[in-house]
XYZ file of C-alpha atoms in Angstrom:
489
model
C -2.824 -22.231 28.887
C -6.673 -22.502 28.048
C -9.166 -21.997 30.413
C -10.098 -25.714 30.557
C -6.721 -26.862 31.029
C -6.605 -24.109 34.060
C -9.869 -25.315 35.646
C -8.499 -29.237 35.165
C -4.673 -28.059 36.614
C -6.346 -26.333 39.585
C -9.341 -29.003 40.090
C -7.263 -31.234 40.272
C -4.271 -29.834 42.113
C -6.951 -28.496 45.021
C -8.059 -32.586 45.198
C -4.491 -33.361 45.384
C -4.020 -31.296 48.812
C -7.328 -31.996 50.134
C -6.714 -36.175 49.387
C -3.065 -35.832 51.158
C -4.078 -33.530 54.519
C -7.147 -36.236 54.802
C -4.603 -38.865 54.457
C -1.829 -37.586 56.659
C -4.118 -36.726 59.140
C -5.970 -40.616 59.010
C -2.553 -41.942 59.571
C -1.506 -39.546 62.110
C -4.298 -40.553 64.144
C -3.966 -44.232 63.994
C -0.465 -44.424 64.543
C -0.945 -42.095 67.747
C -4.045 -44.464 68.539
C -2.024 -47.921 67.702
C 1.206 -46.732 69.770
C -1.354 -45.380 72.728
C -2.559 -49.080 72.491
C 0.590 -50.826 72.633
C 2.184 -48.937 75.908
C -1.074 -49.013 77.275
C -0.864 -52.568 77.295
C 2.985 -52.388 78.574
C 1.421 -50.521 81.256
C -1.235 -52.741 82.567
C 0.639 -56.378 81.745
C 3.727 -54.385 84.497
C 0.995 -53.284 86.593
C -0.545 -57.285 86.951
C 3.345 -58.111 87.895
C 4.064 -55.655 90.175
C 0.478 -55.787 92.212
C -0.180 -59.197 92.259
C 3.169 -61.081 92.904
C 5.004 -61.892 96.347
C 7.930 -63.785 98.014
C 8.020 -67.425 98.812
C 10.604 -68.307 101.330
C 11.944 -72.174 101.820
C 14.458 -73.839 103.312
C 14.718 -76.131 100.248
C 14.525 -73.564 97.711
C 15.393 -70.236 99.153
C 13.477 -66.992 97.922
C 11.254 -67.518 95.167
C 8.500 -65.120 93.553
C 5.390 -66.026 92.904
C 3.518 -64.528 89.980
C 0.085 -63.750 89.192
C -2.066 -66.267 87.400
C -3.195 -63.809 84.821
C 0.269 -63.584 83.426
C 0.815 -66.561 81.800
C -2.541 -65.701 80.241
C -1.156 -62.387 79.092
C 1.876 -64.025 77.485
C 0.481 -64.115 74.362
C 2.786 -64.185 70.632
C 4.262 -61.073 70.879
C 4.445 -60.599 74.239
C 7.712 -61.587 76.473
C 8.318 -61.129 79.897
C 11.321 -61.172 81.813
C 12.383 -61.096 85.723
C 15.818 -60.904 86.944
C 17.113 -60.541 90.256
C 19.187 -58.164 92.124
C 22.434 -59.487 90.645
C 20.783 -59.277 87.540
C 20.394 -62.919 86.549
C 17.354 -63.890 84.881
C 14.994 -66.299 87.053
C 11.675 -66.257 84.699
C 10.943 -65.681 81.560
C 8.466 -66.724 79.029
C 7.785 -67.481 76.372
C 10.814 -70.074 76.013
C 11.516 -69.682 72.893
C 13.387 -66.264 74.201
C 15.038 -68.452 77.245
C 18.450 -69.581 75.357
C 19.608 -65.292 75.525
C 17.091 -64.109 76.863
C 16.730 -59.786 76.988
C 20.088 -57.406 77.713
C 18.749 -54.089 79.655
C 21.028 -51.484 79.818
C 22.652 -51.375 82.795
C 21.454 -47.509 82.965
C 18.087 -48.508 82.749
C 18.836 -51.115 85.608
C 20.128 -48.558 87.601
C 17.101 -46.444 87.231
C 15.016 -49.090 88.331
C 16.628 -49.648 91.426
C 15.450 -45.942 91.849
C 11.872 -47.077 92.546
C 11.569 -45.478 88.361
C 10.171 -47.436 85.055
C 11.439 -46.890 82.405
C 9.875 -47.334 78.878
C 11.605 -47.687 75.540
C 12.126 -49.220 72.122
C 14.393 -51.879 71.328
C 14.769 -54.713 69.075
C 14.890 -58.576 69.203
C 16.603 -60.742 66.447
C 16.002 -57.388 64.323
C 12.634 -57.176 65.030
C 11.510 -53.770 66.648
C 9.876 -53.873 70.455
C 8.804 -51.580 72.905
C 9.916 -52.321 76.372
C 8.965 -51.451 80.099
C 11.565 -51.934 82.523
C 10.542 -51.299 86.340
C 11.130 -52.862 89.949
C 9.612 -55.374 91.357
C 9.286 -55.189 95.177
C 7.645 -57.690 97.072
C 3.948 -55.853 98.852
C 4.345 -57.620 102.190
C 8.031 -57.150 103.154
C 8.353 -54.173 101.229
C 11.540 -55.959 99.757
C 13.429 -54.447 96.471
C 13.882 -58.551 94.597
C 14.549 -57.694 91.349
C 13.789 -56.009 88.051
C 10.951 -57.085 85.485
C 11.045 -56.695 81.627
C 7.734 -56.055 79.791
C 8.669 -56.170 75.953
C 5.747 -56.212 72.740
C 6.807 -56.289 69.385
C 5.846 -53.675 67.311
C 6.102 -55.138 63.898
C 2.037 -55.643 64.144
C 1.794 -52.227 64.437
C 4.352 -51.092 61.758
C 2.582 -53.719 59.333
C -0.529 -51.670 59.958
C 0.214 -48.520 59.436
C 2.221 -49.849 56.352
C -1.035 -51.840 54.493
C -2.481 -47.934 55.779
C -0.250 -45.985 54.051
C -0.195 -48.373 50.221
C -4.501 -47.937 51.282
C -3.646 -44.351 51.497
C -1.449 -43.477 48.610
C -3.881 -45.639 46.591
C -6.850 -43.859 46.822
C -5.481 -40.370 46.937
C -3.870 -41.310 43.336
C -6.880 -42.839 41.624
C -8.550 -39.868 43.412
C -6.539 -37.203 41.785
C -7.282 -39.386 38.452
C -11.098 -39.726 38.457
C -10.705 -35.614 40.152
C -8.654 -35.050 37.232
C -10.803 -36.824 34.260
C -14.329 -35.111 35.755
C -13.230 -31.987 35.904
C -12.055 -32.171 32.579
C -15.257 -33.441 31.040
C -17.202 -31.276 33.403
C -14.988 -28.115 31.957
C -15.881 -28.775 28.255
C -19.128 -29.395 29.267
C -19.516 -25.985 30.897
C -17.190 -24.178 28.358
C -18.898 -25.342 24.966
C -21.607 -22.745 25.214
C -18.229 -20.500 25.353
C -17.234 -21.810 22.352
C -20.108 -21.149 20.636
C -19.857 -17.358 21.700
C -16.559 -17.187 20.745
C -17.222 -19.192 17.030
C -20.192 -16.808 16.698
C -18.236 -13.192 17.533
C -15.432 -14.549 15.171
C -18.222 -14.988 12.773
C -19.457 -11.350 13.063
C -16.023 -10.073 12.835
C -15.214 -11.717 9.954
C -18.619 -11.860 7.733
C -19.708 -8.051 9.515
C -23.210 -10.656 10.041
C -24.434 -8.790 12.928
C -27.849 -11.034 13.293
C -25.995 -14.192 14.213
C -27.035 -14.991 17.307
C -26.402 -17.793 20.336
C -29.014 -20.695 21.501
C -28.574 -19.774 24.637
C -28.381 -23.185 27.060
C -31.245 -24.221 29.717
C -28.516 -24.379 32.774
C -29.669 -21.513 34.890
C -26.444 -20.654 35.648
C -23.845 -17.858 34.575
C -22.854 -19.216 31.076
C -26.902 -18.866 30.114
C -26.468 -15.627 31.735
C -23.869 -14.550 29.296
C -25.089 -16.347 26.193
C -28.608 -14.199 26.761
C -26.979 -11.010 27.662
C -24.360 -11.619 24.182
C -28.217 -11.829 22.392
C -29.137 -9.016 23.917
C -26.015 -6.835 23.260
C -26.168 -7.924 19.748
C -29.541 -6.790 19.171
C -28.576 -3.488 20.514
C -25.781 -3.268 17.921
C -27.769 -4.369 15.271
C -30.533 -1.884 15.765
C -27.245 0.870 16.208
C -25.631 -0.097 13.455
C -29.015 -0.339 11.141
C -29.883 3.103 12.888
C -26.447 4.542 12.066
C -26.833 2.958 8.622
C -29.967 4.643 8.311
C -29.109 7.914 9.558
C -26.153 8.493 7.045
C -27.936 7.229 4.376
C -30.857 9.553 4.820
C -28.615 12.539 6.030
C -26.474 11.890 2.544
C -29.719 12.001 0.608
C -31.065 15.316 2.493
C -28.007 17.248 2.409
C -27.765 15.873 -1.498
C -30.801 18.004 -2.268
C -29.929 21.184 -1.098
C -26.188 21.294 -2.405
C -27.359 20.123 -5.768
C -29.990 23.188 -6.198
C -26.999 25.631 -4.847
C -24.653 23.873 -7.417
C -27.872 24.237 -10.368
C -28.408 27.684 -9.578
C -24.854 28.660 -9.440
C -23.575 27.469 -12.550
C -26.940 29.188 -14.189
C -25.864 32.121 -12.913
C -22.419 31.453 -13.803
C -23.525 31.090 -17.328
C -25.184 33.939 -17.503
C -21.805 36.151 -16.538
C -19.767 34.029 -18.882
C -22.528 35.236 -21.957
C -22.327 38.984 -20.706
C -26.293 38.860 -19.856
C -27.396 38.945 -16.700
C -31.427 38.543 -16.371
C -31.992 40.159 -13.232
C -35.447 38.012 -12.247
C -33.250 34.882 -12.967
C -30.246 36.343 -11.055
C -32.881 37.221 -8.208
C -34.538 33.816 -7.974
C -31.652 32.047 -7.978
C -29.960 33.984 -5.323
C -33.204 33.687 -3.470
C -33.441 29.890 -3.908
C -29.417 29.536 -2.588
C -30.715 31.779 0.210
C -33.508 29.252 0.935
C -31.341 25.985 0.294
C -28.575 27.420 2.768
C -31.287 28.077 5.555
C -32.622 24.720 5.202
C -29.299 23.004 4.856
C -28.045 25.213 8.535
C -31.128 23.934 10.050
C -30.687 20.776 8.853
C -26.698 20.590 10.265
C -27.886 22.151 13.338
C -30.212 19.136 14.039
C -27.864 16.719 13.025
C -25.145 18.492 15.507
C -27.973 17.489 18.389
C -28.708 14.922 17.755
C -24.664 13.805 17.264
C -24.801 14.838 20.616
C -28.034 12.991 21.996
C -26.072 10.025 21.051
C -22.385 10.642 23.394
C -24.961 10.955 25.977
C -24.964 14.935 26.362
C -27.251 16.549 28.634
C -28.259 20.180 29.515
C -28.040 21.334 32.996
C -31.047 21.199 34.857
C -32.776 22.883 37.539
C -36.163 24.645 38.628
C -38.415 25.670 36.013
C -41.356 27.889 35.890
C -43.158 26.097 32.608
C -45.943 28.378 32.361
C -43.673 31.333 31.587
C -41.581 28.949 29.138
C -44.658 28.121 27.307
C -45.942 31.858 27.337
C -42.034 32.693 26.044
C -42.688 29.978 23.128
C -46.156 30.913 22.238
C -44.894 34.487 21.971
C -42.416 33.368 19.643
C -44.378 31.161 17.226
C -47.159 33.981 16.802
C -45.463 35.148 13.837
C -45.593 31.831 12.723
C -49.109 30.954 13.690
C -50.264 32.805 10.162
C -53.754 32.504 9.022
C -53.900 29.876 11.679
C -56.115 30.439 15.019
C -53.719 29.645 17.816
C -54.882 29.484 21.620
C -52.713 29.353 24.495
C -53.819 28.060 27.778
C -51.730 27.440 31.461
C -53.892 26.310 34.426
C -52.027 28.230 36.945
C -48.739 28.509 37.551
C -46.355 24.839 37.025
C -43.068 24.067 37.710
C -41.001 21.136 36.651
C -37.071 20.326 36.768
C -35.665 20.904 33.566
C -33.701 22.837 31.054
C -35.922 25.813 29.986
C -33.895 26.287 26.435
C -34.875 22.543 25.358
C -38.009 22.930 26.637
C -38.428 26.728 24.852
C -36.814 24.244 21.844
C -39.550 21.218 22.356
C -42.334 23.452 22.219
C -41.361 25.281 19.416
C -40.644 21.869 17.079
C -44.363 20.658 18.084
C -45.741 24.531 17.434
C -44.168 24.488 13.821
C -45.506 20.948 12.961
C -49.118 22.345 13.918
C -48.805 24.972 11.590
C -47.516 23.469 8.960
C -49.725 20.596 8.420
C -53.100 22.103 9.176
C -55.138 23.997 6.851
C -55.480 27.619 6.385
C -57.741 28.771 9.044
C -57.524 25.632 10.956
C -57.385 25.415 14.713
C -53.947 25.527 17.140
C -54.077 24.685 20.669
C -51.751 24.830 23.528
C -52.283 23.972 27.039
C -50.433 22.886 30.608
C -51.736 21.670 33.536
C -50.827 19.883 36.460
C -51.717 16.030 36.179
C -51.080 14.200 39.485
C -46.978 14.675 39.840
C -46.444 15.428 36.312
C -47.455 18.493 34.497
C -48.769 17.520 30.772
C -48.179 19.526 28.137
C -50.629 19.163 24.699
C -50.389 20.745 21.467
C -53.545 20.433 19.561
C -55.045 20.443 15.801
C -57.394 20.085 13.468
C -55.249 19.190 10.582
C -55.816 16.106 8.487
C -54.396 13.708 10.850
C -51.808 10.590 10.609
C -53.145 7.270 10.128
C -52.333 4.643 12.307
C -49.650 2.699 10.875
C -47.406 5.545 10.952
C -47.916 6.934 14.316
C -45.696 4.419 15.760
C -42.797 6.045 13.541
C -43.014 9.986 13.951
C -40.448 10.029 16.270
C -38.272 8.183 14.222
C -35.494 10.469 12.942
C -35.384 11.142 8.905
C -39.281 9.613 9.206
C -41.575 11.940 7.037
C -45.604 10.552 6.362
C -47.120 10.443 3.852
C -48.839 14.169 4.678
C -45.388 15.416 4.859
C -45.009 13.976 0.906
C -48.062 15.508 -0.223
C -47.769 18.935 1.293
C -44.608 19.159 0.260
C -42.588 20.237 3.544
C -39.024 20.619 3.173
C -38.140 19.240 6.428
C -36.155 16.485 6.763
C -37.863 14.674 9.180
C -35.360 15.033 12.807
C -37.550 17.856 14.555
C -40.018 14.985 16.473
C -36.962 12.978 16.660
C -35.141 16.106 18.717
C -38.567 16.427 20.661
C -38.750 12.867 21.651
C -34.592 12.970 22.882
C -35.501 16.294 25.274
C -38.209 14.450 26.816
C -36.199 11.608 27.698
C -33.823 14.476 29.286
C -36.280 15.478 31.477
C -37.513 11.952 32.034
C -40.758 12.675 30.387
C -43.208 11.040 28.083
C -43.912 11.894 24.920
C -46.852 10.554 22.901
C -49.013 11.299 19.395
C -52.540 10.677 19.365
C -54.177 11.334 15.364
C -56.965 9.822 13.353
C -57.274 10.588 9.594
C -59.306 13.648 9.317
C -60.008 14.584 12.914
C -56.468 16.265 13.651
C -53.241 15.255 15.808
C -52.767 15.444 19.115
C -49.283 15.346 20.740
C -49.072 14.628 24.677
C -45.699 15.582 26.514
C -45.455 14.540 30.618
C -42.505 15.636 32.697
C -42.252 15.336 36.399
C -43.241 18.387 39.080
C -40.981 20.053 40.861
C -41.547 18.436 44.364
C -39.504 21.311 45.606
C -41.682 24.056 44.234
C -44.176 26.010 46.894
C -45.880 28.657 44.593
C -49.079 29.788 44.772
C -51.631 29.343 42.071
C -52.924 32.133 40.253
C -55.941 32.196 37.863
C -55.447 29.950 34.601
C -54.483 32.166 31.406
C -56.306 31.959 28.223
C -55.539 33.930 25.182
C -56.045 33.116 21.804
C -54.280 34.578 18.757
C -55.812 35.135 15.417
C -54.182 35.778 12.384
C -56.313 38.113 10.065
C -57.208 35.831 6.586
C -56.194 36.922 3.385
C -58.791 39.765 2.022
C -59.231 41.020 5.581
């Protein structure tokens, strides 16, 4: 069953209930009301009889009873009232057109009245239903049992009302549960097109693999827009995932392409030169030096791909207290071999600690350390320096190099990304080390920025967060500087 034949079954079925307790309880109430009414009046028509009426006594006539005036006034169609004596005879009745039979009480009822009791019940006349009061009548001044008198009121107004009530009743509720039934129909498509459209457009994807299809999302401010814009939003995700994946195996193909094919060139030349019986041993040392260099660069290159696999399942290092300014005195320590002809300074403004891993921060220092050196000059510049900044401690790696120009710093941090100073000085790198930098920094909830103009150097700007936990004093701010002796020296 489809959704908008559910909403319609229930929508309507929920109308159906609510229609039928309104109605049963509407006719429950009159009908208590109506038959409150009619005994009510039983009640006050016996009352008039009883109160009001006495004995006449004559020689002529013997014992008569005198009613009140008001009764004949109460006699109305529908209402008949009967008096019978002691013997049970009937001496008054009205109207007459009851008088030829007249009304036969039970003789139990009789009996009861005789009590001093009234006794109310429902009868019929001629097939007609009634409700009847039957009580004694005792004259006030003597205090004389006379007789019995019969109250009786048909009931068929009554029944007729609650009858036209019930065809009212049944009426409504059914062209209720129509329109109910129609509305919430029209409503549900309504509300369930924009569904559609989702649904049309993910078969559309799946089938055609078109992942920048996308959904006009509707103005109703309600759940469905809610969905069609979050859909939008989850597709652009995938699209820039599935691009990025694209991406990444394309340019990982291409970068492990160029290493294998110069092992595979320098092996079959060597191969070639077994298979003659000469061996040159310059060639034989070149090429085992090249297959030496293509296997380093291809490990590095499989170990950055291995992080950055698992940057993407959402790995993370442990974390914990870390003193940065011996991390950063650790890293400089390391890259001095690397620093070459380059003049590197190191300086910490007292002692910082941040919450972190200090491996990938050892490893983030290091990647922006070896992209100093290898894109400035001989003899150009190299600084390093932490401080605390507010709550964060900044980190900033320096140079004097020739700079990036400004349509490509937005992309350094893109993995497989190499400039156009990364062409032209030939680096073998393959473009994931600022992409690894950038990942650790979101790790440690960091920042991670490049500021560069051409020809006045790059500067690269890390933030991470203090350790609000960390109560260390502050000694003096180190300073060193490292200078590698120039060629001729």
């Amino acid at each position: 069953m489809s959704i908008r034949l559910r909403i319609v079954v229930l929508t309507t079925a929920l109308m159906a209930v609510v229609l039928a307790a309104i109605g049963a309880g509407v006719y429950l109430m009159l009908a208590r009301s109506l038959d409150s009414q009619v005994s009510t009046h039983l009640q006050s028509v016996y009352g008039s009889i009883v109160n009001d009426s006495h004995l006449l006594i004559s020689f002529e006539t013997g014992a008569t009873l005198q009613l009140p005036r008001g009764v004949d006034m109460l006699t109305q169609p529908g209402l008949y009232l009967q008096i019978q004596d002691v013997n049970g005879n009937v001496v008054s009745f009205a109207p007459g057109r009851l008088s030829g039979s007249g009304l036969n009480v039970p003789s139990g009822i009789l009996k009861t009245n005789q009590t001093g009791r009234t006794v109310t019940y429902n009868s019929s006349i001629n097939g007609a239903p009634v409700r009847i009061i039957s009580g004694p009548l005792i004259d006030q001044q003597f205090h004389h049992f006379w007789g019995t008198v019969q109250v009786v009121e048909s009931l068929s107004p009554m029944l007729h009302t609650l009858s036209v009530l019930r065809l009212l009743l049944l009426t409504a509720a059914g062209l209720g549960t129509v329109f109910t039934a129609i509305a919430a129909y029209l409503l549900a498509d309504r509300s369930l097109r924009p569904l559609a459209r989702i649904t049309a457009t993910a078969q559309g994807i799946g089938t055609r693999g078109d992942l920048s299809q996308r959904i006009e999302p509707p103005h109703s401010r309600d759940e469905v827009q809610q969905l069609a814009e979050t859909f939008n939003d989850m597709m652009d995700r995938l699209e820039d995932t599935f691009n990025a994946e694209r991406r990444f195996v394309s340019d990982a193909s291409h970068e492990l392409r160029t290493p294998l094919t110069a092992l595979r060139g320098n092996a079959e030349i060597l191969l070639r030169q077994i298979d003659a019986g000469r061996i040159d041993l310059v060639d034989l040392r070149e090429g085992l030096g090249d297959i030496r260099d293509e296997a380093e660069r291809m490990g590095r290159l499989v170990r950055d791909l291995l992080t950055l696999a698992r940057a993407d399942v959402g790995w993370r290092a442990e974390m914990g207290q870390v003193h940065l300014d011996q991390v950063v005195a650790d890293a400089a320590r390391v890259a001095q071999p690397l620093a070459g002809d380059h003049q590197f300074e190191v300086q910490v403004d007292g002692e910082v600690d941040v919450v972190g891993n200090p491996d990938q921060l050892k490893q983030l220092l290091l990647i922006l350390l070896d992209n100093a050196f290898t894109y400035t000059p001989p003899g150009g510049r190299i600084e390093l320096s932490v401080r605390e900044l507010g709550v964060e401690a900044e980190i900033a790696v320096r140079d004097n190099g020739p700079g990036i120009p400004p349509e490509q710093l937005p992309r350094v941090f893109d993995r497989f990304y190499r400039g156009d100073v990364a062409r032209t000085h030939g680096n073998l790198g393959a473009g994931l080390g600022l992409a690894i930098a950038r990942w650790i920094v979101d790790c440690h909830r960091g920042s991670i920025r490049a500021e560069s103009a051409p020809g006045e150097g790059t500067t690269v700007i890390v933030r991470l967060p203090l350790d609000a936990t960390a109560n260390r004093p502050a000694p003096p701010s180190m300073r060193r500087e490292v200078a590698a002796a120039l060629p001729g020296d």
